Amino acid sequence: MVRPLRGLTAAILTCGALIVYCIWAVFPILWVVLTSFKTNAEALTVPPQLLFRPTISNYVDVFTSVYQFSSVVENSIVIAAVGTAAIVLLALPAAYGLSRLIPWGRNAVSFGIISARTFPTIGLAIPLFIVMQNARLLDTRLAVIIANVAYSLPFGIWMMFGFIESIPIELEEAALLDGCTRVGALARVIVPQLLPGLGATAILTSIVAWREYLFPLILTTRNARTLPVVAGSFITDVGPNWGGLCAYSVLTILPIAIFCAVTGKILVKGFVAGAVKG
Amino acid sequence: MGAGAALAATRAGRQGRFRILRRRSFVGFCFVAPALITLAATFAYPLGYNLWLSLHSYNLSELYLGIHFVGLHNYSAALKDPYFWSGLRNSLFITLTSLALELSIGMSFALILYRQTRWSGTFRFLMILPLLLIPAVSAYMWRFMFQYDGVINYILRLVHVGAVNWAKTATGLISVIIVTVWGNAAFSLIIFLAGLQAIDPELWAAAKVDGAGPVGRFLHVTLPLMRPFILVVLAIRTMDLLRLFDEGYILTNGAPARTTETLSQLVYTDTFTYFDIGRGSALSVLEGFIVVAAVLFCFVTLGERRDS
């Protein structure tokens, strides 16, 4: 083993470190959950009250007031889903072609991912803002979807490329010998093998879109705003609505928690595979 | 490790494969074309347009002046701008501090969790939780906690540190670092944990037989084998941290008086507050060069020589 800390003290030390770190990681979330049940006036009282009369008025607020929670959620979901579908549909054949048919494919993928990932998002957002303004697409879902696809497609190709490279070529050669066409081989041999990789890529790109802040901040004003951007509307000219903000945060955490509980294993695997290959 | 053999096999396979499929490049291009066209339209064209904008005087609040070609004027003006240098300093400070904290936290807890068996699943889940939140939302959560009457100052008073005014320049930057590390340390943890699991435990046993102590084993066995994983984390996090926007914009918004702005915030302020598109584009191109230089530096200092 790496550090053979033996004996009781060692066990207590590592356990203590783990517990301290977990408290540090989880405490802010717990605090926000707690505050979401307080009134706005109670949110910042000193000393903070642990015992109080819980209220769900903040949650009612989020759903009923100007924040239009349901339409914002719809925006976020549609933007993430359509963008992900586009990325998967474009990246699958591209990664296949680069891996199997183009000799310099590997170099192209490495170069592409590095140049795409290093360029600052804001440098893409400025020209896109002008383009969208001229095309009268500002404040539409399409504008945000286009920005997300531009930003995540190289990543999608790179991940998919890694997964295709790990599928043995012999399977496909057998299919080709048996008279399968290229597209047929892709559909019948590669895709079934690729399903976990496909899933991981789709999950990661939709998470990237779900978390994206800068593009919707710049490209939307009202109708197409997404969850991260609308969080800012709880801090208003007449003062912040902390209780509402906390309830809103909890509502954005919940779907992610459920999503990750369901897809956890694939997620971590895809994450690691994507990061390490290529 | 079987990775070397597998790699050699792949390479041999690749060569053979391409001898057979040499004439298939055109077909391959057809497969790649849709993605390539999309990227040309949504990525390459905007970037080229960005370069074009950076060479022009273009201000949305002074459109009556029109758009003029000004050569490198935007760049020289940006380099003379004290805000650029303070933004660069802030970005470097945030990047270096957060990198050091994230990587050391990630590595330490990866080593601990790798050993632990019984509860490590639960611990790992709790540690990864912050990574899963929307960064902008968690920044707003922390902004609430960083209020002068907020829970962080309350805890600091309890432990007799006293309340801190988080709205100053230094404390503002520190608050950004705290939130960034809180949210992203688990990324290093996951990758390092995967790296450790890929190491053959017999290597440690062999080193132990050879008389290496725990520190020696870590330095001479674990670290060299973990180098690709460390490089990946370092490169990805350096890029993300150098162009950090969300946390800085939400927590401090540059306050007080634009002294805590990061590079990306600087670009944002010039472009979308002062509507100076030309200047903003030039700054974003400069930022791009800085990120590329930093990543190249990571690869040159830590990367392995590729033999292919």
Coordinates of N, CA, C and O in Angstrom, one line a residue, chain B residues 2-167:
Chain B
G2 N -0.2 -4.2 -18.5 CA -0.4 -4.7 -19.9 C -0.6 -3.6 -20.9 O -0.8 -3.8 -22.1
A3 N -0.6 -2.3 -20.4 CA -1.0 -1.2 -21.3 C 0.0 -1.1 -22.4 O -0.3 -0.8 -23.6
G4 N 1.3 -1.3 -22.1 CA 2.3 -1.2 -23.2 C 2.1 -2.2 -24.3 O 2.1 -1.8 -25.5
A5 N 1.9 -3.4 -23.9 CA 1.7 -4.5 -24.9 C 0.5 -4.2 -25.7 O 0.5 -4.3 -26.9
A6 N -0.6 -3.7 -25.0 CA -1.9 -3.5 -25.7 C -1.7 -2.4 -26.7 O -2.1 -2.4 -27.8
L7 N -0.9 -1.3 -26.3 CA -0.6 -0.2 -27.2 C 0.1 -0.6 -28.4 O -0.2 -0.3 -29.5
A8 N 1.2 -1.5 -28.2 CA 1.9 -2.0 -29.3 C 1.0 -2.7 -30.3 O 1.1 -2.6 -31.5
A9 N 0.2 -3.6 -29.7 CA -0.7 -4.4 -30.5 C -1.6 -3.5 -31.3 O -1.8 -3.7 -32.5
T10 N -2.2 -2.4 -30.7 CA -3.0 -1.5 -31.3 C -2.3 -0.9 -32.5 O -2.9 -0.7 -33.6
R11 N -1.0 -0.5 -32.3 CA -0.3 0.2 -33.3 C -0.1 -0.7 -34.5 O -0.3 -0.3 -35.6
A12 N 0.3 -1.9 -34.2 CA 0.5 -2.8 -35.3 C -0.8 -3.0 -36.1 O -0.8 -3.0 -37.3
G13 N -1.9 -3.1 -35.3 CA -3.2 -3.3 -35.9 C -3.5 -2.1 -36.8 O -4.0 -2.3 -37.9
R14 N -3.2 -0.9 -36.3 CA -3.5 0.3 -37.0 C -2.8 0.3 -38.4 O -3.4 0.6 -39.4
Q15 N -1.5 -0.1 -38.3 CA -0.7 0.0 -39.6 C -1.3 -1.0 -40.6 O -1.5 -0.6 -41.7
G16 N -1.6 -2.2 -40.1 CA -2.2 -3.2 -41.0 C -3.5 -2.7 -41.6 O -3.7 -2.8 -42.8
R17 N -4.3 -2.2 -40.7 CA -5.6 -1.7 -41.1 C -5.5 -0.7 -42.2 O -6.2 -0.7 -43.1
F18 N -4.6 0.3 -42.0 CA -4.6 1.3 -43.0 C -4.0 0.9 -44.3 O -4.2 1.5 -45.3
R19 N -3.2 -0.2 -44.3 CA -2.7 -0.7 -45.6 C -3.9 -1.2 -46.4 O -4.0 -0.9 -47.5
I20 N -4.8 -1.9 -45.6 CA -6.0 -2.4 -46.3 C -6.9 -1.2 -46.8 O -7.5 -1.2 -47.8
L21 N -7.0 -0.3 -45.8 CA -8.1 0.7 -46.0 C -7.5 2.1 -46.6 O -8.2 3.1 -46.5
R22 N -6.3 2.0 -47.2 CA -5.7 3.2 -47.6 C -6.6 4.1 -48.5 O -6.6 5.3 -48.4
R23 N -7.3 3.4 -49.4 CA -8.1 4.2 -50.3 C -9.5 4.6 -49.8 O -10.3 5.1 -50.5
R24 N -9.6 4.4 -48.5 CA -10.9 4.8 -47.9 C -11.0 6.2 -47.3 O -12.0 6.5 -46.7
S25 N -10.0 6.9 -47.5 CA -10.0 8.3 -46.9 C -11.1 9.1 -47.4 O -11.7 9.9 -46.6
F26 N -11.5 9.0 -48.6 CA -12.7 9.8 -49.1 C -13.9 9.4 -48.4 O -14.7 10.3 -47.9
V27 N -14.2 8.1 -48.2 CA -15.3 7.6 -47.5 C -15.3 8.2 -46.1 O -16.3 8.7 -45.5
G28 N -14.1 8.1 -45.5 CA -13.9 8.6 -44.1 C -14.3 10.1 -44.0 O -14.9 10.5 -43.1
F29 N -13.9 10.8 -45.1 CA -14.2 12.2 -45.1 C -15.7 12.5 -45.1 O -16.2 13.4 -44.4
C30 N -16.4 11.6 -45.8 CA -17.9 11.7 -45.8 C -18.5 11.5 -44.4 O -19.4 12.2 -44.1
F31 N -17.9 10.6 -43.7 CA -18.4 10.4 -42.3 C -18.1 11.6 -41.5 O -18.9 12.0 -40.6
V32 N -17.0 12.3 -41.7 CA -16.6 13.4 -40.8 C -17.3 14.7 -41.3 O -17.4 15.6 -40.5
A33 N -17.7 14.7 -42.6 CA -18.1 16.0 -43.1 C -19.2 16.7 -42.3 O -19.1 17.9 -42.0
P34 N -20.3 16.0 -41.9 CA -21.3 16.8 -41.1 C -20.8 17.5 -39.9 O -21.1 18.7 -39.7
A35 N -20.0 16.8 -39.1 CA -19.4 17.4 -37.9 C -18.5 18.6 -38.3 O -18.5 19.6 -37.7
L36 N -17.7 18.3 -39.4 CA -16.8 19.3 -39.8 C -17.5 20.6 -40.3 O -17.1 21.7 -39.9
I37 N -18.5 20.4 -41.0 CA -19.3 21.6 -41.5 C -19.9 22.3 -40.3 O -19.8 23.6 -40.3
T38 N -20.5 21.6 -39.4 CA -21.1 22.2 -38.2 C -20.0 23.0 -37.5 O -20.2 24.2 -37.1
L39 N -18.8 22.4 -37.3 CA -17.8 23.1 -36.5 C -17.3 24.3 -37.3 O -17.0 25.3 -36.7
A40 N -17.2 24.2 -38.6 CA -16.8 25.3 -39.4 C -17.7 26.5 -39.2 O -17.3 27.6 -39.0
A41 N -19.0 26.2 -39.2 CA -20.0 27.2 -39.1 C -20.2 27.8 -37.7 O -20.3 29.0 -37.5
T42 N -20.1 26.9 -36.7 CA -20.4 27.4 -35.3 C -19.2 27.6 -34.5 O -19.3 28.2 -33.4
F43 N -18.0 27.1 -34.9 CA -16.8 27.3 -34.1 C -15.7 28.1 -34.9 O -15.3 29.2 -34.4
A44 N -15.3 27.6 -36.0 CA -14.2 28.3 -36.8 C -14.7 29.7 -37.2 O -13.9 30.6 -37.1
Y45 N -15.9 29.7 -37.8 CA -16.3 31.1 -38.3 C -16.4 32.1 -37.2 O -15.8 33.2 -37.3
P46 N -17.0 31.8 -36.1 CA -17.0 32.8 -35.0 C -15.6 33.2 -34.5 O -15.4 34.3 -34.2
L47 N -14.8 32.2 -34.4 CA -13.4 32.5 -34.0 C -12.7 33.4 -35.0 O -12.0 34.4 -34.6
G48 N -12.9 33.1 -36.3 CA -12.3 34.0 -37.3 C -12.9 35.4 -37.2 O -12.2 36.4 -37.2
Y49 N -14.2 35.5 -37.0 CA -14.9 36.7 -36.8 C -14.4 37.5 -35.6 O -14.3 38.7 -35.6
N50 N -14.1 36.7 -34.6 CA -13.6 37.3 -33.4 C -12.3 38.0 -33.6 O -12.0 39.1 -33.2
L51 N -11.4 37.3 -34.4 CA -10.1 37.9 -34.8 C -10.3 39.2 -35.6 O -9.7 40.2 -35.3
W52 N -11.3 39.1 -36.5 CA -11.6 40.3 -37.4 C -12.1 41.4 -36.5 O -11.6 42.6 -36.6
L53 N -13.0 41.1 -35.5 CA -13.5 42.2 -34.7 C -12.3 42.8 -33.8 O -12.3 44.0 -33.6
S54 N -11.4 42.0 -33.4 CA -10.3 42.5 -32.6 C -9.4 43.5 -33.3 O -8.7 44.2 -32.7
L55 N -9.5 43.5 -34.6 CA -8.7 44.4 -35.4 C -9.5 45.7 -35.8 O -9.0 46.5 -36.6
H56 N -10.7 45.8 -35.3 CA -11.5 46.9 -35.7 C -12.0 47.7 -34.4 O -12.1 47.2 -33.3
S57 N -12.3 48.9 -34.7 CA -12.9 49.8 -33.7 C -14.4 49.6 -33.8 O -15.0 50.0 -34.8
Y58 N -15.0 49.0 -32.8 CA -16.4 48.7 -33.0 C -17.0 48.8 -31.6 O -16.8 48.0 -30.7
N59 N -17.8 49.9 -31.4 CA -18.4 50.0 -30.1 C -19.9 50.1 -30.2 O -20.4 51.0 -31.0
L60 N -20.7 49.2 -29.6 CA -22.1 49.2 -29.7 C -22.8 50.4 -29.2 O -23.9 50.7 -29.6
S61 N -22.1 51.1 -28.3 CA -22.8 52.3 -27.7 C -22.4 53.6 -28.6 O -22.9 54.7 -28.3
E62 N -21.5 53.4 -29.5 CA -21.1 54.5 -30.4 C -21.2 54.1 -31.9 O -20.3 54.3 -32.6
L63 N -22.3 53.4 -32.2 CA -22.4 52.9 -33.5 C -22.4 53.9 -34.6 O -22.0 53.6 -35.8
Y64 N -22.7 55.2 -34.3 CA -22.7 56.3 -35.3 C -21.2 56.5 -35.8 O -21.0 57.0 -36.9
L65 N -20.3 56.0 -35.0 CA -18.9 56.2 -35.5 C -18.5 55.1 -36.5 O -17.4 55.2 -37.1
G66 N -19.4 54.1 -36.6 CA -19.1 53.1 -37.6 C -18.0 52.1 -37.2 O -17.6 52.1 -36.0
I67 N -17.7 51.2 -38.1 CA -16.7 50.2 -37.8 C -15.4 50.5 -38.6 O -15.5 50.6 -39.8
H68 N -14.3 50.7 -37.9 CA -13.1 51.0 -38.7 C -12.0 50.0 -38.4 O -11.9 49.5 -37.3
F69 N -11.2 49.8 -39.4 CA -10.0 48.9 -39.2 C -9.0 49.7 -38.5 O -8.6 50.9 -38.9
V70 N -8.5 49.2 -37.4 CA -7.5 49.9 -36.6 C -6.2 49.1 -36.3 O -5.4 49.5 -35.5
G71 N -6.1 48.1 -37.1 CA -4.9 47.3 -36.9 C -4.8 46.7 -35.5 O -5.8 46.2 -35.0
L72 N -3.6 46.8 -35.0 CA -3.4 46.2 -33.6 C -3.7 47.1 -32.5 O -3.3 46.9 -31.3
H73 N -4.4 48.2 -32.8 CA -4.6 49.2 -31.8 C -5.2 48.7 -30.5 O -4.9 49.0 -29.4
N74 N -6.3 47.8 -30.7 CA -7.0 47.2 -29.6 C -6.0 46.4 -28.7 O -6.2 46.4 -27.5
Y75 N -5.1 45.7 -29.4 CA -4.2 44.9 -28.6 C -3.2 45.8 -27.8 O -3.0 45.6 -26.6
S76 N -2.7 46.9 -28.5 CA -1.7 47.7 -27.7 C -2.4 48.4 -26.6 O -1.9 48.6 -25.5
A77 N -3.7 48.9 -26.9 CA -4.5 49.5 -25.8 C -4.7 48.6 -24.7 O -4.6 49.0 -23.5
A78 N -5.0 47.3 -25.0 CA -5.3 46.3 -23.9 C -4.0 46.1 -23.1 O -4.1 46.0 -21.9
L79 N -2.9 46.0 -23.8 CA -1.6 45.8 -23.0 C -1.2 47.0 -22.2 O -0.5 46.8 -21.2
K80 N -1.7 48.2 -22.5 CA -1.4 49.4 -21.7 C -2.4 49.5 -20.6 O -2.3 50.4 -19.7
D81 N -3.5 48.7 -20.6 CA -4.6 48.9 -19.7 C -4.2 48.3 -18.3 O -3.9 47.1 -18.3
P82 N -4.2 49.1 -17.3 CA -3.9 48.5 -16.0 C -4.8 47.4 -15.5 O -4.5 46.4 -14.8
Y83 N -6.1 47.5 -16.0 CA -7.1 46.4 -15.7 C -6.7 45.1 -16.2 O -6.9 44.0 -15.6
F84 N -6.0 45.1 -17.4 CA -5.6 43.8 -18.0 C -4.6 43.2 -17.1 O -4.6 42.0 -16.8
W85 N -3.6 44.0 -16.6 CA -2.6 43.4 -15.8 C -3.1 42.9 -14.4 O -2.7 41.9 -13.9
S86 N -4.1 43.7 -13.9 CA -4.6 43.2 -12.6 C -5.5 42.0 -12.8 O -5.5 41.0 -12.0
G87 N -6.2 41.9 -14.0 CA -7.0 40.7 -14.3 C -6.1 39.5 -14.5 O -6.4 38.4 -14.0
L88 N -4.9 39.7 -15.2 CA -4.0 38.6 -15.4 C -3.4 38.1 -14.0 O -3.4 36.9 -13.7
R89 N -3.1 39.1 -13.2 CA -2.6 38.8 -11.9 C -3.6 38.0 -11.1 O -3.3 36.9 -10.5
N90 N -4.8 38.4 -11.1 CA -5.9 37.7 -10.3 C -6.1 36.3 -10.8 O -6.2 35.4 -10.1
S91 N -6.1 36.2 -12.2 CA -6.4 34.9 -12.8 C -5.2 33.9 -12.4 O -5.5 32.8 -12.1
L92 N -4.0 34.4 -12.5 CA -2.8 33.6 -12.1 C -2.9 33.2 -10.7 O -2.6 32.0 -10.3
F93 N -3.2 34.2 -9.8 CA -3.3 33.9 -8.4 C -4.3 32.8 -8.1 O -4.1 31.8 -7.4
I94 N -5.5 33.0 -8.7 CA -6.6 32.0 -8.4 C -6.2 30.7 -9.0 O -6.4 29.6 -8.4
T95 N -5.6 30.7 -10.2 CA -5.3 29.4 -10.8 C -4.2 28.6 -10.0 O -4.4 27.4 -9.7
L96 N -3.2 29.3 -9.7 CA -2.1 28.6 -9.0 C -2.5 28.1 -7.6 O -2.3 26.9 -7.2
T97 N -3.2 29.0 -6.8 CA -3.6 28.6 -5.5 C -4.6 27.4 -5.6 O -4.5 26.4 -4.9
S98 N -5.6 27.5 -6.5 CA -6.7 26.5 -6.6 C -6.1 25.2 -7.1 O -6.4 24.1 -6.5
L99 N -5.2 25.3 -8.0 CA -4.5 24.1 -8.5 C -3.8 23.3 -7.4 O -4.0 22.1 -7.2
A100 N -3.0 24.1 -6.6 CA -2.2 23.5 -5.6 C -3.2 22.8 -4.6 O -3.0 21.6 -4.2
L101 N -4.3 23.5 -4.2 CA -5.2 22.9 -3.2 C -6.0 21.7 -3.8 O -6.1 20.7 -3.2
E102 N -6.5 21.9 -5.0 CA -7.3 20.8 -5.6 C -6.5 19.6 -5.8 O -6.9 18.5 -5.4
L103 N -5.3 19.7 -6.3 CA -4.5 18.5 -6.6 C -4.0 17.8 -5.3 O -4.0 16.6 -5.2
S104 N -3.6 18.6 -4.3 CA -3.2 18.0 -3.1 C -4.4 17.3 -2.3 O -4.2 16.2 -1.8
I105 N -5.5 18.0 -2.3 CA -6.7 17.4 -1.7 C -7.1 16.1 -2.5 O -7.3 15.1 -1.9
G106 N -7.1 16.3 -3.8 CA -7.5 15.1 -4.6 C -6.6 13.9 -4.4 O -7.0 12.8 -4.2
M107 N -5.3 14.2 -4.4 CA -4.3 13.1 -4.2 C -4.4 12.5 -2.8 O -4.5 11.3 -2.7
S108 N -4.4 13.3 -1.8 CA -4.5 12.8 -0.4 C -5.7 11.9 -0.2 O -5.6 10.8 0.3
F109 N -6.9 12.4 -0.6 CA -8.1 11.6 -0.4 C -8.2 10.4 -1.3 O -8.8 9.5 -0.9
A110 N -7.6 10.5 -2.5 CA -7.6 9.4 -3.3 C -6.8 8.3 -2.7 O -7.2 7.1 -2.6
L111 N -5.6 8.6 -2.1 CA -4.8 7.6 -1.4 C -5.5 7.0 -0.2 O -5.5 5.8 0.1
I112 N -6.3 7.9 0.6 CA -7.0 7.4 1.7 C -8.2 6.5 1.3 O -8.4 5.4 1.8
L113 N -9.0 7.0 0.3 CA -10.1 6.2 -0.2 C -9.8 4.9 -0.8 O -10.5 3.9 -0.8
Y114 N -8.6 4.9 -1.5 CA -8.1 3.7 -2.1 C -7.9 2.6 -1.1 O -8.2 1.4 -1.3
R115 N -7.4 3.0 0.1 CA -7.1 2.0 1.1 C -8.4 1.6 1.8 O -8.6 0.4 2.1
Q116 N -9.3 2.6 2.1 CA -10.5 2.3 2.8 C -11.4 1.4 2.0 O -11.5 1.5 0.8
T117 N -12.1 0.5 2.7 CA -12.9 -0.4 2.0 C -14.4 -0.2 2.4 O -15.3 -0.1 1.6
R118 N -14.6 -0.2 3.7 CA -16.0 -0.3 4.2 C -16.9 0.9 3.9 O -18.0 0.7 3.3
W119 N -16.4 2.1 4.2 CA -17.3 3.2 4.0 C -16.9 4.1 2.8 O -17.5 5.1 2.6
S120 N -15.9 3.6 2.1 CA -15.3 4.6 1.1 C -16.4 5.0 0.0 O -16.4 6.1 -0.5
G121 N -17.4 4.1 -0.3 CA -18.4 4.4 -1.2 C -19.2 5.6 -0.7 O -19.4 6.6 -1.5
T122 N -19.6 5.6 0.5 CA -20.4 6.7 1.1 C -19.6 8.0 1.1 O -20.0 9.0 0.7
F123 N -18.3 7.9 1.6 CA -17.5 9.0 1.7 C -17.3 9.6 0.3 O -17.3 10.8 0.1
R124 N -17.0 8.7 -0.7 CA -16.8 9.2 -2.0 C -18.0 10.0 -2.6 O -17.9 11.1 -3.1
F125 N -19.2 9.4 -2.3 CA -20.4 10.1 -2.8 C -20.5 11.5 -2.2 O -20.8 12.5 -2.9
L126 N -20.3 11.6 -0.9 CA -20.4 12.9 -0.2 C -19.4 13.9 -0.7 O -19.7 15.1 -0.9
M127 N -18.2 13.4 -1.0 CA -17.1 14.3 -1.5 C -17.4 14.8 -2.9 O -17.1 15.9 -3.3
I128 N -18.0 13.9 -3.7 CA -18.3 14.2 -5.1 C -19.5 15.2 -5.3 O -19.6 15.9 -6.2
L129 N -20.3 15.2 -4.2 CA -21.6 16.0 -4.3 C -21.4 17.4 -4.8 O -22.1 17.8 -5.8
P130 N -20.4 18.2 -4.3 CA -20.3 19.6 -4.8 C -20.0 19.7 -6.3 O -20.4 20.6 -6.9
L131 N -19.3 18.7 -6.8 CA -18.9 18.7 -8.2 C -20.2 18.6 -9.1 O -20.1 19.0 -10.3
L132 N -21.3 18.0 -8.6 CA -22.4 17.8 -9.4 C -23.4 19.0 -9.5 O -24.2 19.0 -10.3
L133 N -23.2 20.0 -8.6 CA -24.1 21.1 -8.6 C -23.7 22.0 -9.8 O -22.6 22.0 -10.3
I134 N -24.7 22.8 -10.2 CA -24.4 23.8 -11.2 C -23.5 24.9 -10.6 O -23.8 25.5 -9.5
P135 N -22.3 25.1 -11.2 CA -21.4 26.1 -10.5 C -22.0 27.4 -10.2 O -21.7 28.0 -9.2
A136 N -22.8 27.9 -11.2 CA -23.4 29.3 -10.9 C -24.3 29.2 -9.7 O -24.2 30.2 -8.9
V137 N -25.1 28.2 -9.6 CA -26.0 28.1 -8.4 C -25.2 27.9 -7.1 O -25.5 28.6 -6.1
S138 N -24.1 27.1 -7.1 CA -23.4 27.0 -5.9 C -22.6 28.3 -5.6 O -22.5 28.6 -4.4
A139 N -22.3 29.1 -6.6 CA -21.6 30.4 -6.3 C -22.6 31.3 -5.6 O -22.3 32.0 -4.7
Y140 N -23.9 31.3 -6.1 CA -24.9 32.1 -5.4 C -25.1 31.6 -4.0 O -25.3 32.4 -3.1
M141 N -25.1 30.2 -3.8 CA -25.3 29.7 -2.4 C -24.2 30.3 -1.5 O -24.4 30.7 -0.4
W142 N -22.9 30.2 -2.0 CA -21.8 30.7 -1.2 C -21.9 32.2 -1.0 O -21.5 32.7 0.0
R143 N -22.4 32.9 -2.0 CA -22.5 34.4 -1.8 C -23.4 34.7 -0.7 O -23.2 35.6 0.1
F144 N -24.5 33.9 -0.5 CA -25.4 34.0 0.6 C -24.6 33.7 1.9 O -24.7 34.5 2.9
M145 N -23.8 32.7 1.9 CA -23.1 32.3 3.2 C -22.0 33.3 3.5 O -21.6 33.4 4.6
F146 N -21.4 34.0 2.4 CA -20.3 34.9 2.7 C -20.8 36.3 3.1 O -20.0 37.2 3.3
Q147 N -22.2 36.5 3.2 CA -22.7 37.8 3.7 C -22.1 38.1 5.1 O -21.7 37.2 5.8
Y148 N -22.0 39.4 5.4 CA -21.3 39.8 6.7 C -22.0 39.1 7.9 O -21.3 38.7 8.8
D149 N -23.3 39.0 7.8 CA -24.1 38.3 8.9 C -24.3 36.9 8.6 O -25.1 36.2 9.2
G150 N -23.6 36.3 7.6 CA -23.8 35.0 7.2 C -23.2 33.9 8.1 O -22.5 34.2 9.1
V151 N -23.4 32.7 7.7 CA -23.0 31.6 8.5 C -21.5 31.4 8.6 O -20.9 31.0 9.6
I152 N -20.8 31.8 7.5 CA -19.3 31.6 7.6 C -18.7 32.5 8.6 O -17.9 32.1 9.5
N153 N -19.1 33.8 8.6 CA -18.6 34.7 9.6 C -19.1 34.3 11.0 O -18.3 34.5 12.0
Y154 N -20.2 33.7 11.1 CA -20.7 33.2 12.4 C -19.8 32.1 13.0 O -19.3 32.2 14.1
I155 N -19.4 31.2 12.1 CA -18.5 30.1 12.5 C -17.1 30.7 12.8 O -16.5 30.3 13.8
L156 N -16.6 31.7 12.0 CA -15.4 32.3 12.3 C -15.4 33.0 13.6 O -14.4 33.0 14.4
R157 N -16.5 33.6 14.0 CA -16.6 34.2 15.3 C -16.6 33.2 16.4 O -15.9 33.3 17.5
L158 N -17.3 32.0 16.2 CA -17.3 31.0 17.2 C -15.9 30.4 17.5 O -15.6 30.2 18.6
V159 N -15.0 30.3 16.4 CA -13.7 29.8 16.7 C -12.7 31.0 16.9 O -11.5 30.8 16.8
H160 N -13.2 32.2 17.3 CA -12.4 33.3 17.7 C -11.5 33.8 16.7 O -10.5 34.4 17.0
V161 N -11.9 33.6 15.4 CA -11.1 34.3 14.3 C -11.7 35.7 14.1 O -10.9 36.6 13.8
G162 N -12.9 35.8 14.3 CA -13.6 37.1 14.1 C -14.2 37.2 12.7 O -13.7 36.5 11.8
A163 N -15.2 38.1 12.6 CA -15.9 38.2 11.3 C -14.9 38.8 10.3 O -14.1 39.7 10.6
V164 N -15.0 38.3 9.0 CA -14.2 38.8 8.0 C -15.1 39.6 7.0 O -16.2 39.2 6.7
N165 N -14.6 40.7 6.5 CA -15.3 41.5 5.5 C -14.9 40.9 4.1 O -13.8 41.1 3.6
W166 N -15.8 40.1 3.5 CA -15.5 39.3 2.3 C -15.6 40.2 1.1 O -15.4 39.7 0.0
A167 N -15.9 41.5 1.2 CA -16.0 42.4 0.1 C -14.8 43.2 -0.3 O -14.8 44.1 -1.1

